[in-house]
mmCIF file of C-alpha atoms in Angstrom:
data_model
loop_
_atom_site.group_PDB
_atom_site.id
_atom_site.type_symbol
_atom_site.label_atom_id
_atom_site.label_comp_id
_atom_site.label_asym_id
_atom_site.label_seq_id
_atom_site.Cartn_x
_atom_site.Cartn_y
_atom_site.Cartn_z
ATOM 1 C CA MET A 1 3.453 -55.503 45.269
ATOM 2 C CA ASP A 2 2.671 -56.132 48.940
ATOM 3 C CA THR A 3 -0.115 -53.560 48.949
ATOM 4 C CA LEU A 4 -1.736 -55.079 45.848
ATOM 5 C CA HIS A 5 -1.347 -58.544 47.345
ATOM 6 C CA ALA A 6 -2.875 -57.587 50.685
ATOM 7 C CA ARG A 7 -5.677 -55.278 49.523
ATOM 8 C CA GLY A 8 -6.525 -56.645 46.073
ATOM 9 C CA PHE A 9 -6.361 -54.672 42.853
ATOM 10 C CA ASN A 10 -9.673 -52.863 43.332
ATOM 11 C CA GLY A 11 -9.199 -52.630 47.092
ATOM 12 C CA CYS A 12 -6.361 -50.116 46.954
ATOM 13 C CA GLY A 13 -5.660 -46.946 45.037
ATOM 14 C CA VAL A 14 -2.543 -45.780 43.227
ATOM 15 C CA GLN A 15 -2.130 -43.233 46.027
ATOM 16 C CA GLU A 16 -1.925 -46.023 48.632
ATOM 17 C CA ILE A 17 0.520 -48.027 46.505
ATOM 18 C CA ALA A 18 2.752 -44.990 45.977
ATOM 19 C CA ALA A 19 2.690 -44.178 49.693
ATOM 20 C CA ALA A 20 3.695 -47.761 50.567
ATOM 21 C CA ALA A 21 6.580 -47.499 48.086
ATOM 22 C CA GLY A 22 7.569 -44.127 49.547
ATOM 23 C CA VAL A 23 7.237 -42.282 46.239
ATOM 24 C CA PRO A 24 4.941 -39.471 45.096
ATOM 25 C CA LYS A 25 1.825 -40.625 43.216
ATOM 26 C CA GLY A 26 2.913 -38.716 40.129
ATOM 27 C CA SER A 27 6.051 -40.775 39.760
ATOM 28 C CA VAL A 28 3.968 -43.968 39.441
ATOM 29 C CA TYR A 29 2.583 -42.597 36.188
ATOM 30 C CA ASN A 30 6.116 -41.808 34.978
ATOM 31 C CA HIS A 31 6.827 -45.535 35.119
ATOM 32 C CA PHE A 32 3.464 -47.123 34.326
ATOM 33 C CA GLU A 33 0.903 -45.987 31.836
ATOM 34 C CA SER A 34 -1.996 -47.155 33.982
ATOM 35 C CA LYS A 35 -2.885 -48.854 37.256
ATOM 36 C CA GLU A 36 -3.469 -51.963 35.167
ATOM 37 C CA ALA A 37 0.113 -51.882 33.818
ATOM 38 C CA LEU A 38 1.406 -51.418 37.378
ATOM 39 C CA GLY A 39 -0.684 -54.398 38.494
ATOM 40 C CA VAL A 40 0.724 -56.580 35.718
ATOM 41 C CA ALA A 41 4.285 -55.563 36.655
ATOM 42 C CA ALA A 42 3.555 -56.458 40.300
ATOM 43 C CA LEU A 43 2.157 -59.830 39.205
ATOM 44 C CA ASP A 44 5.270 -60.550 37.122
ATOM 45 C CA ARG A 45 7.480 -59.668 40.062
ATOM 46 C CA TYR A 46 5.433 -61.816 42.443
ATOM 47 C CA PHE A 47 5.725 -64.786 40.095
ATOM 48 C CA ALA A 48 9.475 -64.305 39.639
ATOM 49 C CA GLU A 49 10.328 -63.679 43.298
ATOM 50 C CA ARG A 50 7.865 -65.896 45.124
ATOM 51 C CA THR A 51 6.394 -68.554 42.880
ATOM 52 C CA ARG A 52 9.302 -69.468 40.617
ATOM 53 C CA GLN A 53 11.813 -69.370 43.425
ATOM 54 C CA ARG A 54 9.850 -71.802 45.560
ATOM 55 C CA LEU A 55 9.610 -74.231 42.641
ATOM 56 C CA GLU A 56 13.347 -74.878 42.915
ATOM 57 C CA VAL A 57 12.771 -77.688 45.428
ATOM 58 C CA LEU A 58 11.290 -79.682 42.541
ATOM 59 C CA GLN A 59 14.819 -79.947 41.100
ATOM 60 C CA ASP A 60 16.345 -81.339 44.304
ATOM 61 C CA ARG A 61 17.762 -84.680 43.162
ATOM 62 C CA SER A 62 18.504 -85.735 46.729
ATOM 63 C CA LEU A 63 14.762 -86.372 47.142
ATOM 64 C CA SER A 64 12.491 -88.725 45.216
ATOM 65 C CA PRO A 65 10.135 -86.896 42.809
ATOM 66 C CA LEU A 66 7.066 -87.591 44.962
ATOM 67 C CA MET A 67 8.925 -86.360 48.055
ATOM 68 C CA ARG A 68 9.839 -83.170 46.182
ATOM 69 C CA LEU A 69 6.181 -82.556 45.363
ATOM 70 C CA LEU A 70 5.208 -83.114 49.003
ATOM 71 C CA ARG A 71 7.967 -80.766 50.179
ATOM 72 C CA TYR A 72 6.937 -78.154 47.660
ATOM 73 C CA PHE A 73 3.326 -77.946 48.825
ATOM 74 C CA GLU A 74 4.429 -78.272 52.451
ATOM 75 C CA GLY A 75 6.658 -75.219 51.952
ATOM 76 C CA LEU A 76 3.796 -73.214 50.472
ATOM 77 C CA ARG A 77 1.605 -74.223 53.363
ATOM 78 C CA GLU A 78 4.185 -73.171 55.941
ATOM 79 C CA GLY A 79 4.416 -69.750 54.342
ATOM 80 C CA LEU A 80 0.638 -69.330 54.449
ATOM 81 C CA GLU A 81 0.331 -70.562 58.017
ATOM 82 C CA ALA A 82 3.130 -68.254 59.159
ATOM 83 C CA ARG A 83 1.056 -65.263 58.149
ATOM 84 C CA GLY A 84 -2.186 -66.615 59.601
ATOM 85 C CA PHE A 85 -3.475 -67.557 56.135
ATOM 86 C CA ALA A 86 -3.725 -63.874 55.277
ATOM 87 C CA CYS A 87 -3.450 -62.582 51.704
ATOM 88 C CA GLY A 88 -3.375 -66.042 50.110
ATOM 89 C CA CYS A 89 -1.787 -66.366 46.686
ATOM 90 C CA MET A 90 -1.636 -63.156 44.680
ATOM 91 C CA ILE A 91 -2.012 -65.146 41.459
ATOM 92 C CA GLY A 92 -5.212 -66.818 42.643
ATOM 93 C CA ASN A 93 -6.552 -63.532 43.975
ATOM 94 C CA LEU A 94 -5.980 -61.664 40.731
ATOM 95 C CA SER A 95 -7.528 -64.575 38.811
ATOM 96 C CA ALA A 96 -10.713 -64.251 40.860
ATOM 97 C CA GLU A 97 -10.786 -60.482 40.790
ATOM 98 C CA LEU A 98 -9.665 -59.468 37.308
ATOM 99 C CA SER A 99 -10.105 -62.315 34.801
ATOM 100 C CA ASP A 100 -13.145 -60.584 33.318
ATOM 101 C CA GLN A 101 -11.995 -57.019 33.872
ATOM 102 C CA SER A 102 -8.492 -56.904 32.430
ATOM 103 C CA GLU A 103 -7.511 -58.810 29.323
ATOM 104 C CA GLN A 104 -3.879 -57.797 29.873
ATOM 105 C CA MET A 105 -3.923 -59.273 33.380
ATOM 106 C CA ARG A 106 -5.762 -62.412 32.303
ATOM 107 C CA GLU A 107 -3.157 -63.108 29.606
ATOM 108 C CA ARG A 108 -0.238 -62.714 32.029
ATOM 109 C CA LEU A 109 -1.963 -64.940 34.575
ATOM 110 C CA ALA A 110 -2.348 -67.606 31.868
ATOM 111 C CA VAL A 111 1.374 -67.355 31.008
ATOM 112 C CA HIS A 112 2.406 -67.749 34.650
ATOM 113 C CA PHE A 113 -0.002 -70.619 35.290
ATOM 114 C CA ALA A 114 1.375 -72.364 32.196
ATOM 115 C CA GLU A 115 4.991 -72.133 33.388
ATOM 116 C CA TRP A 116 3.992 -73.202 36.897
ATOM 117 C CA THR A 117 2.109 -76.213 35.517
ATOM 118 C CA ARG A 118 4.989 -77.259 33.225
ATOM 119 C CA THR A 119 7.397 -77.274 36.161
ATOM 120 C CA LEU A 120 5.036 -79.419 38.229
ATOM 121 C CA GLU A 121 4.347 -81.642 35.216
ATOM 122 C CA SER A 122 7.989 -82.472 34.813
ATOM 123 C CA CYS A 123 8.195 -83.636 38.444
ATOM 124 C CA VAL A 124 4.892 -85.554 38.215
ATOM 125 C CA GLY A 125 6.231 -87.315 35.092
ATOM 126 C CA GLU A 126 9.389 -88.304 36.951
ATOM 127 C CA ALA A 127 7.300 -89.609 39.841
ATOM 128 C CA GLN A 128 5.227 -91.645 37.404
ATOM 129 C CA ARG A 129 8.308 -93.144 35.762
ATOM 130 C CA ALA A 130 9.636 -93.952 39.231
ATOM 131 C CA GLY A 131 6.373 -95.745 40.026
ATOM 132 C CA GLU A 132 5.534 -93.300 42.815
ATOM 133 C CA ILE A 133 2.412 -91.854 41.161
ATOM 134 C CA ARG A 134 -0.122 -93.838 39.179
ATOM 135 C CA ALA A 135 0.597 -93.604 35.480
ATOM 136 C CA ASP A 136 -2.965 -93.739 34.128
ATOM 137 C CA ILE A 137 -3.422 -89.958 34.326
ATOM 138 C CA PRO A 138 -1.433 -87.772 31.899
ATOM 139 C CA ALA A 139 1.281 -85.877 33.825
ATOM 140 C CA GLY A 140 0.180 -82.501 32.452
ATOM 141 C CA MET A 141 -3.407 -83.053 33.509
ATOM 142 C CA ALA A 142 -2.365 -84.258 36.962
ATOM 143 C CA ALA A 143 -0.060 -81.233 37.379
ATOM 144 C CA SER A 144 -2.754 -78.802 36.334
ATOM 145 C CA PHE A 145 -5.229 -80.483 38.650
ATOM 146 C CA LEU A 146 -2.783 -80.310 41.581
ATOM 147 C CA LEU A 147 -2.175 -76.635 41.068
ATOM 148 C CA ASN A 148 -5.851 -75.758 40.709
ATOM 149 C CA ALA A 149 -6.804 -77.863 43.730
ATOM 150 C CA TRP A 150 -4.073 -76.102 45.688
ATOM 151 C CA GLU A 151 -5.417 -72.666 44.757
ATOM 152 C CA GLY A 152 -8.862 -73.788 45.900
ATOM 153 C CA ALA A 153 -7.433 -75.065 49.185
ATOM 154 C CA ILE A 154 -5.905 -71.629 49.793
ATOM 155 C CA LEU A 155 -9.271 -69.895 49.318
ATOM 156 C CA ARG A 156 -10.861 -72.237 51.805
ATOM 157 C CA ALA A 157 -8.013 -71.996 54.345
ATOM 158 C CA ARG A 158 -8.419 -68.225 54.352
ATOM 159 C CA VAL A 159 -12.148 -68.480 54.989
ATOM 160 C CA GLU A 160 -11.730 -71.065 57.736
ATOM 161 C CA ARG A 161 -8.502 -69.582 59.136
ATOM 162 C CA SER A 162 -7.406 -73.174 59.384
ATOM 163 C CA ALA A 163 -4.880 -75.538 57.849
ATOM 164 C CA ALA A 164 -7.563 -78.258 57.488
ATOM 165 C CA PRO A 165 -7.957 -77.613 53.729
ATOM 166 C CA PHE A 166 -4.208 -78.154 53.289
ATOM 167 C CA GLU A 167 -4.431 -81.382 55.306
ATOM 168 C CA ALA A 168 -7.293 -82.547 53.093
ATOM 169 C CA PHE A 169 -5.291 -81.611 50.000
ATOM 170 C CA ARG A 170 -2.278 -83.591 51.114
ATOM 171 C CA SER A 171 -4.184 -86.617 52.367
ATOM 172 C CA VAL A 172 -6.503 -86.959 49.410
ATOM 173 C CA VAL A 173 -4.043 -86.074 46.675
ATOM 174 C CA PHE A 174 -1.240 -88.242 47.921
ATOM 175 C CA THR A 175 -3.409 -91.153 48.963
ATOM 176 C CA VAL A 176 -5.168 -91.338 45.649
ATOM 177 C CA LEU A 177 -2.304 -90.440 43.317
ATOM 178 C CA ARG A 178 -0.274 -93.311 44.687
ATOM 179 C CA GLY A 179 -3.098 -95.549 43.442
ATOM 180 C CA MET B 1 -26.341 -59.444 43.552
ATOM 181 C CA ASP B 2 -25.443 -59.663 39.863
ATOM 182 C CA THR B 3 -23.427 -56.450 40.016
ATOM 183 C CA LEU B 4 -21.457 -57.631 43.036
ATOM 184 C CA HIS B 5 -20.932 -61.000 41.371
ATOM 185 C CA ALA B 6 -19.716 -59.519 38.099
ATOM 186 C CA ARG B 7 -17.631 -56.610 39.402
ATOM 187 C CA GLY B 8 -16.427 -57.881 42.761
ATOM 188 C CA PHE B 9 -17.073 -56.176 46.089
ATOM 189 C CA ASN B 10 -14.355 -53.546 45.718
ATOM 190 C CA GLY B 11 -14.898 -53.263 41.969
ATOM 191 C CA CYS B 12 -18.305 -51.594 42.214
ATOM 192 C CA GLY B 13 -19.788 -48.803 44.288
ATOM 193 C CA VAL B 14 -23.091 -48.605 46.118
ATOM 194 C CA GLN B 15 -24.182 -46.103 43.441
ATOM 195 C CA GLU B 16 -23.661 -48.721 40.709
ATOM 196 C CA ILE B 17 -25.471 -51.412 42.715
ATOM 197 C CA ALA B 18 -28.407 -49.105 43.396
ATOM 198 C CA ALA B 19 -28.597 -48.105 39.721
ATOM 199 C CA ALA B 20 -28.632 -51.770 38.657
ATOM 200 C CA ALA B 21 -31.457 -52.412 41.122
ATOM 201 C CA GLY B 22 -33.335 -49.343 39.831
ATOM 202 C CA VAL B 23 -33.473 -47.655 43.237
ATOM 203 C CA PRO B 24 -31.982 -44.403 44.530
ATOM 204 C CA LYS B 25 -28.672 -44.777 46.356
ATOM 205 C CA GLY B 26 -30.176 -43.390 49.557
ATOM 206 C CA SER B 27 -32.682 -46.229 49.776
ATOM 207 C CA VAL B 28 -29.835 -48.746 49.945
ATOM 208 C CA TYR B 29 -28.834 -47.250 53.287
ATOM 209 C CA ASN B 30 -32.435 -47.475 54.501
ATOM 210 C CA HIS B 31 -32.155 -51.245 54.170
ATOM 211 C CA PHE B 32 -28.485 -51.923 54.902
ATOM 212 C CA GLU B 33 -26.305 -50.281 57.467
ATOM 213 C CA SER B 34 -23.206 -50.537 55.282
ATOM 214 C CA LYS B 35 -21.934 -51.768 51.935
ATOM 215 C CA GLU B 36 -20.530 -54.726 53.866
ATOM 216 C CA ALA B 37 -24.006 -55.651 55.193
ATOM 217 C CA LEU B 38 -25.385 -55.362 51.656
ATOM 218 C CA GLY B 39 -22.597 -57.627 50.407
ATOM 219 C CA VAL B 40 -23.365 -60.243 53.062
ATOM 220 C CA ALA B 41 -27.076 -60.157 52.144
ATOM 221 C CA ALA B 42 -26.155 -60.644 48.476
ATOM 222 C CA LEU B 43 -23.914 -63.574 49.409
ATOM 223 C CA ASP B 44 -26.723 -65.207 51.434
ATOM 224 C CA ARG B 45 -29.110 -64.789 48.526
ATOM 225 C CA TYR B 46 -26.573 -66.190 46.059
ATOM 226 C CA PHE B 47 -26.064 -69.253 48.248
ATOM 227 C CA ALA B 48 -29.811 -69.792 48.707
ATOM 228 C CA GLU B 49 -30.821 -69.232 45.081
ATOM 229 C CA ARG B 50 -27.866 -70.627 43.172
ATOM 230 C CA THR B 51 -25.752 -72.913 45.286
ATOM 231 C CA ARG B 52 -28.299 -74.668 47.473
ATOM 232 C CA GLN B 53 -30.761 -75.085 44.662
ATOM 233 C CA ARG B 54 -28.240 -76.826 42.413
ATOM 234 C CA LEU B 55 -27.356 -79.238 45.219
ATOM 235 C CA GLU B 56 -30.808 -80.829 44.874
ATOM 236 C CA VAL B 57 -29.530 -83.250 42.239
ATOM 237 C CA LEU B 58 -27.555 -84.942 45.029
ATOM 238 C CA GLN B 59 -30.883 -86.198 46.427
ATOM 239 C CA ASP B 60 -31.991 -87.776 43.149
ATOM 240 C CA ARG B 61 -32.497 -91.428 44.122
ATOM 241 C CA SER B 62 -32.945 -92.467 40.484
ATOM 242 C CA LEU B 63 -29.159 -92.075 40.083
ATOM 243 C CA SER B 64 -26.333 -93.840 41.893
ATOM 244 C CA PRO B 65 -24.530 -91.569 44.393
ATOM 245 C CA LEU B 66 -21.403 -91.320 42.216
ATOM 246 C CA MET B 67 -23.538 -90.479 39.192
ATOM 247 C CA ARG B 68 -25.243 -87.745 41.226
ATOM 248 C CA LEU B 69 -21.870 -86.221 42.103
ATOM 249 C CA LEU B 70 -20.814 -86.312 38.457
ATOM 250 C CA ARG B 71 -24.094 -84.722 37.372
ATOM 251 C CA TYR B 72 -23.786 -82.070 40.025
ATOM 252 C CA PHE B 73 -20.359 -80.859 38.896
ATOM 253 C CA GLU B 74 -21.361 -81.278 35.251
ATOM 254 C CA GLY B 75 -24.313 -78.952 35.893
ATOM 255 C CA LEU B 76 -22.066 -76.334 37.490
ATOM 256 C CA ARG B 77 -19.695 -76.579 34.562
ATOM 257 C CA GLU B 78 -22.486 -76.132 32.017
ATOM 258 C CA GLY B 79 -23.594 -72.970 33.784
ATOM 259 C CA LEU B 80 -20.073 -71.567 33.735
ATOM 260 C CA GLU B 81 -19.478 -72.507 30.110
ATOM 261 C CA ALA B 82 -22.782 -70.948 29.052
ATOM 262 C CA ARG B 83 -21.547 -67.570 30.230
ATOM 263 C CA GLY B 84 -18.086 -67.958 28.741
ATOM 264 C CA PHE B 85 -16.562 -68.701 32.173
ATOM 265 C CA ALA B 86 -17.291 -65.119 33.205
ATOM 266 C CA CYS B 87 -17.861 -64.140 36.848
ATOM 267 C CA GLY B 88 -17.020 -67.569 38.269
ATOM 268 C CA CYS B 89 -18.453 -68.469 41.647
ATOM 269 C CA MET B 90 -19.426 -65.509 43.803
ATOM 270 C CA ILE B 91 -18.514 -67.491 46.931
ATOM 271 C CA GLY B 92 -14.999 -68.210 45.680
ATOM 272 C CA ASN B 93 -14.575 -64.624 44.522
ATOM 273 C CA LEU B 94 -15.591 -63.137 47.855
ATOM 274 C CA SER B 95 -13.319 -65.620 49.635
ATOM 275 C CA ALA B 96 -10.343 -64.370 47.630
ATOM 276 C CA GLU B 97 -11.262 -60.722 47.894
ATOM 277 C CA LEU B 98 -12.590 -60.220 51.420
ATOM 278 C CA SER B 99 -11.400 -62.968 53.787
ATOM 279 C CA ASP B 100 -8.914 -60.585 55.364
ATOM 280 C CA GLN B 101 -10.957 -57.420 54.981
ATOM 281 C CA SER B 102 -14.354 -58.300 56.393
ATOM 282 C CA GLU B 103 -14.805 -60.544 59.394
ATOM 283 C CA GLN B 104 -18.569 -60.496 58.871
ATOM 284 C CA MET B 105 -18.161 -61.730 55.305
ATOM 285 C CA ARG B 106 -15.568 -64.331 56.236
ATOM 286 C CA GLU B 107 -17.870 -65.826 58.873
ATOM 287 C CA ARG B 108 -20.809 -66.080 56.459
ATOM 288 C CA LEU B 109 -18.564 -67.653 53.821
ATOM 289 C CA ALA B 110 -17.487 -70.255 56.391
ATOM 290 C CA VAL B 111 -21.135 -71.040 57.231
ATOM 291 C CA HIS B 112 -22.059 -71.510 53.569
ATOM 292 C CA PHE B 113 -18.977 -73.603 52.807
ATOM 293 C CA ALA B 114 -19.836 -75.802 55.796
ATOM 294 C CA GLU B 115 -23.393 -76.468 54.587
ATOM 295 C CA TRP B 116 -22.163 -77.057 51.032
ATOM 296 C CA THR B 117 -19.550 -79.533 52.281
ATOM 297 C CA ARG B 118 -22.042 -81.417 54.491
ATOM 298 C CA THR B 119 -24.380 -81.921 51.545
ATOM 299 C CA LEU B 120 -21.553 -83.266 49.393
ATOM 300 C CA GLU B 121 -20.280 -85.382 52.286
ATOM 301 C CA SER B 122 -23.574 -87.158 52.628
ATOM 302 C CA CYS B 123 -23.492 -88.154 48.940
ATOM 303 C CA VAL B 124 -19.803 -89.139 49.092
ATOM 304 C CA GLY B 125 -20.618 -91.338 52.100
ATOM 305 C CA GLU B 126 -23.412 -93.037 50.179
ATOM 306 C CA ALA B 127 -21.071 -93.598 47.245
ATOM 307 C CA GLN B 128 -18.523 -95.145 49.594
ATOM 308 C CA ARG B 129 -21.089 -97.474 51.137
ATOM 309 C CA ALA B 130 -22.193 -98.436 47.618
ATOM 310 C CA GLY B 131 -18.564 -99.264 46.751
ATOM 311 C CA GLU B 132 -18.422 -96.547 44.084
ATOM 312 C CA ILE B 133 -15.772 -94.413 45.837
ATOM 313 C CA ARG B 134 -12.776 -95.752 47.753
ATOM 314 C CA ALA B 135 -13.519 -95.891 51.445
ATOM 315 C CA ASP B 136 -10.043 -95.149 52.799
ATOM 316 C CA ILE B 137 -10.586 -91.372 52.794
ATOM 317 C CA PRO B 138 -13.073 -89.929 55.325
ATOM 318 C CA ALA B 139 -16.201 -88.720 53.489
ATOM 319 C CA GLY B 140 -16.020 -85.247 55.020
ATOM 320 C CA MET B 141 -12.432 -84.778 53.987
ATOM 321 C CA ALA B 142 -13.126 -86.039 50.466
ATOM 322 C CA ALA B 143 -16.144 -83.716 50.184
ATOM 323 C CA SER B 144 -14.171 -80.719 51.367
ATOM 324 C CA PHE B 145 -11.365 -81.563 48.987
ATOM 325 C CA LEU B 146 -13.781 -81.909 46.052
ATOM 326 C CA LEU B 147 -15.338 -78.543 46.748
ATOM 327 C CA ASN B 148 -12.023 -76.745 47.179
ATOM 328 C CA ALA B 149 -10.569 -78.367 44.050
ATOM 329 C CA TRP B 150 -13.683 -77.289 42.169
ATOM 330 C CA GLU B 151 -13.281 -73.677 43.284
ATOM 331 C CA GLY B 152 -9.669 -73.796 42.107
ATOM 332 C CA ALA B 153 -10.735 -75.239 38.753
ATOM 333 C CA ILE B 154 -13.112 -72.306 38.312
ATOM 334 C CA LEU B 155 -10.313 -69.770 38.905
ATOM 335 C CA ARG B 156 -8.179 -71.479 36.296
ATOM 336 C CA ALA B 157 -11.011 -71.876 33.757
ATOM 337 C CA ARG B 158 -11.608 -68.138 33.948
ATOM 338 C CA VAL B 159 -7.950 -67.360 33.319
ATOM 339 C CA GLU B 160 -7.716 -69.835 30.436
ATOM 340 C CA ARG B 161 -11.221 -69.175 29.096
ATOM 341 C CA SER B 162 -11.336 -72.911 28.656
ATOM 342 C CA ALA B 163 -13.135 -75.931 30.050
ATOM 343 C CA ALA B 164 -9.834 -77.861 30.299
ATOM 344 C CA PRO B 165 -9.588 -77.338 34.092
ATOM 345 C CA PHE B 166 -13.069 -78.858 34.478
ATOM 346 C CA GLU B 167 -12.018 -81.811 32.310
ATOM 347 C CA ALA B 168 -8.933 -82.291 34.462
ATOM 348 C CA PHE B 169 -11.076 -82.086 37.591
ATOM 349 C CA ARG B 170 -13.499 -84.720 36.355
ATOM 350 C CA SER B 171 -10.871 -87.069 34.974
ATOM 351 C CA VAL B 172 -8.515 -86.941 37.906
ATOM 352 C CA VAL B 173 -11.114 -86.877 40.665
ATOM 353 C CA PHE B 174 -13.243 -89.633 39.307
ATOM 354 C CA THR B 175 -10.387 -91.825 38.129
ATOM 355 C CA VAL B 176 -8.623 -91.694 41.446
ATOM 356 C CA LEU B 177 -11.608 -91.710 43.793
ATOM 357 C CA ARG B 178 -12.844 -94.923 42.244
ATOM 358 C CA GLY B 179 -9.537 -96.408 43.403
#
């Protein structure tokens, strides 16, 4: 998973992935029918271990819904800054690299984005009902927009090697969503 | 350029690029010292021929500044829809794929993003002075945010094969920026 995340799907070979996992290349093909199937399994694991786990802060009832959203993106940002903005988000990277090249990958990406958006949507809806976020934008649309804008901010932060895109994300999104 | 755009930098070889250009592989290395240098030249050409050219609508004084911004993103969206969301934006793709792998590419991406942002910033500033966009967000930050959010919307549109992320972008951005 780490090799695919760091090098990109087309930027590393099965040999390199097997070596990083400390297994012979042949054993990869005992478990996965293709590099594509291995990539999809790595994506699923990334979503389960990194993305879904971090979303737990959105359930923290000790914080207001808007504060949970701020904490959530702040946590993602800290993780990215800690590694010098390297690698970015594996989900965004695979979206850019493989959406046209692997139907299997594209479908799994869509499934993960949908779950991710629903979790954000539920918190955005709470924030709207609490009067913390303007209510004239449907919660699902706002959640989807937040997530997409965040993925774009990551791309830019990697190019600039700077947290400025995350600052812009936070300032603009939270200034304007409050109305 | 089209081959690199469609396949990604690591998804195609110099052989495939040369074949698409109808030249022998050896002649590529007469012109470019490496695949990386060829990739940077393709990026520069993409920015000059696609990105910069489309930005001209932002100078159209027959439209209000906000209307120019709307038209600009609408034009980008039409282009992406016309090709079934395939390929996305070469600048976004290279950002995801190569920011950590090629310092030369990362630096050129930063230069192009900076020019792109300045052009948007100038139109956002006009829109603010005309009272069309809320003035409590610095124009440069708003422009950078718009561009990054747009790149994220493209990633998502490719995964979903749907214009919904562009709809969300337009609705949210232009509802909230108007204040």
